[in-house]
């Protein structure tokens, strides 16, 4: 039968794509949940320095994010705890020399994404989420409080356009403004589990790449631009996380936001 005789709607294709990814990544997700566990609480209480946000910084974040004052103060307290926990766990830098961690470092960030927001997804995705958040030292350092709050605001309460921009930035592996066939291949291959007896698992990934490209490449130039991606997702929201989960589920987002209100 020809393609003309078998029309595939955008919604049906998106559902099929997501179904294939979820089915093939089920083993990895289950293993990740079993291994993740919860972060053990600190064995001893540590007095948190400077739990109050400076008034000027507070006013800026109230305007720049979708958190209220109570939520920002709760996030600040959480941020301090995460930084201090990472400092306690880090190897000593020398006799009587304090550890120089002054923000959320990558391992702590990864733990929060996995254990708090249940982003049991491919490591390449979690690492890309880390890369897209603003950090000190030219992007090499840890995440400071301002960037921590702004990033969470997009993930938890971002507008449709903010969430689209976030996901696109995660998937654009070389930051050139396009998602290419090669990048799609890397992202999708990392989400698939090789099955026993598979002689050429890459062939199936290449087929999936072509299917996704057909749905997302609106201008048919062989790669996905931000404009292509935005238009495709606006037509079919299920395509937002076509290459891997990089946003928390509504349930986990709501649970986390509830804890901020209860602080």
mmCIF file of N, CA and C in Angstrom, residues 12-26 192:
data_model
loop_
_atom_site.group_PDB
_atom_site.id
_atom_site.type_symbol
_atom_site.label_atom_id
_atom_site.label_comp_id
_atom_site.label_asym_id
_atom_site.label_seq_id
_atom_site.Cartn_x
_atom_site.Cartn_y
_atom_site.Cartn_z
ATOM 1 N N UNK A 12 -1.473 10.742 15.923
ATOM 2 C CA UNK A 12 -1.231 9.298 15.931
ATOM 3 C C UNK A 12 0.257 8.996 15.868
ATOM 4 N N UNK A 13 0.981 9.753 15.062
ATOM 5 C CA UNK A 13 2.424 9.543 14.949
ATOM 6 C C UNK A 13 3.121 9.852 16.266
ATOM 7 N N UNK A 14 2.692 10.931 16.911
ATOM 8 C CA UNK A 14 3.306 11.298 18.181
ATOM 9 C C UNK A 14 3.074 10.233 19.240
ATOM 10 N N UNK A 15 1.842 9.735 19.290
ATOM 11 C CA UNK A 15 1.516 8.685 20.256
ATOM 12 C C UNK A 15 2.315 7.425 19.970
ATOM 13 N N UNK A 16 2.418 7.075 18.707
ATOM 14 C CA UNK A 16 3.180 5.879 18.337
ATOM 15 C C UNK A 16 4.647 6.037 18.700
ATOM 16 N N UNK A 17 5.212 7.195 18.411
ATOM 17 C CA UNK A 17 6.613 7.451 18.726
ATOM 18 C C UNK A 17 6.857 7.342 20.222
ATOM 19 N N UNK A 18 5.989 7.997 20.988
ATOM 20 C CA UNK A 18 6.183 7.962 22.430
ATOM 21 C C UNK A 18 6.012 6.546 22.969
ATOM 22 N N UNK A 19 5.054 5.811 22.397
ATOM 23 C CA UNK A 19 4.841 4.435 22.825
ATOM 24 C C UNK A 19 6.053 3.559 22.565
ATOM 25 N N UNK A 20 6.657 3.735 21.395
ATOM 26 C CA UNK A 20 7.860 2.957 21.065
ATOM 27 C C UNK A 20 8.974 3.271 22.045
ATOM 28 N N UNK A 21 9.184 4.564 22.333
ATOM 29 C CA UNK A 21 10.253 4.948 23.239
ATOM 30 C C UNK A 21 10.026 4.414 24.640
ATOM 31 N N UNK A 22 8.785 4.556 25.134
ATOM 32 C CA UNK A 22 8.489 4.086 26.483
ATOM 33 C C UNK A 22 8.647 2.577 26.607
ATOM 34 N N UNK A 23 8.195 1.853 25.581
ATOM 35 C CA UNK A 23 8.286 0.390 25.620
ATOM 36 C C UNK A 23 9.741 -0.063 25.624
ATOM 37 N N UNK A 24 10.530 0.527 24.727
ATOM 38 C CA UNK A 24 11.905 0.077 24.587
ATOM 39 C C UNK A 24 12.801 0.548 25.719
ATOM 40 N N UNK A 25 12.384 1.614 26.414
ATOM 41 C CA UNK A 25 13.211 2.103 27.514
ATOM 42 C C UNK A 25 12.700 1.642 28.875
ATOM 43 N N UNK A 26 11.701 0.772 28.891
ATOM 44 C CA UNK A 26 11.098 0.326 30.148
ATOM 45 C C UNK A 26 12.114 -0.366 31.051
ATOM 46 N N UNK A 192 16.985 3.488 23.703
ATOM 47 C CA UNK A 192 16.558 2.153 23.310
ATOM 48 C C UNK A 192 17.456 1.089 23.910
#
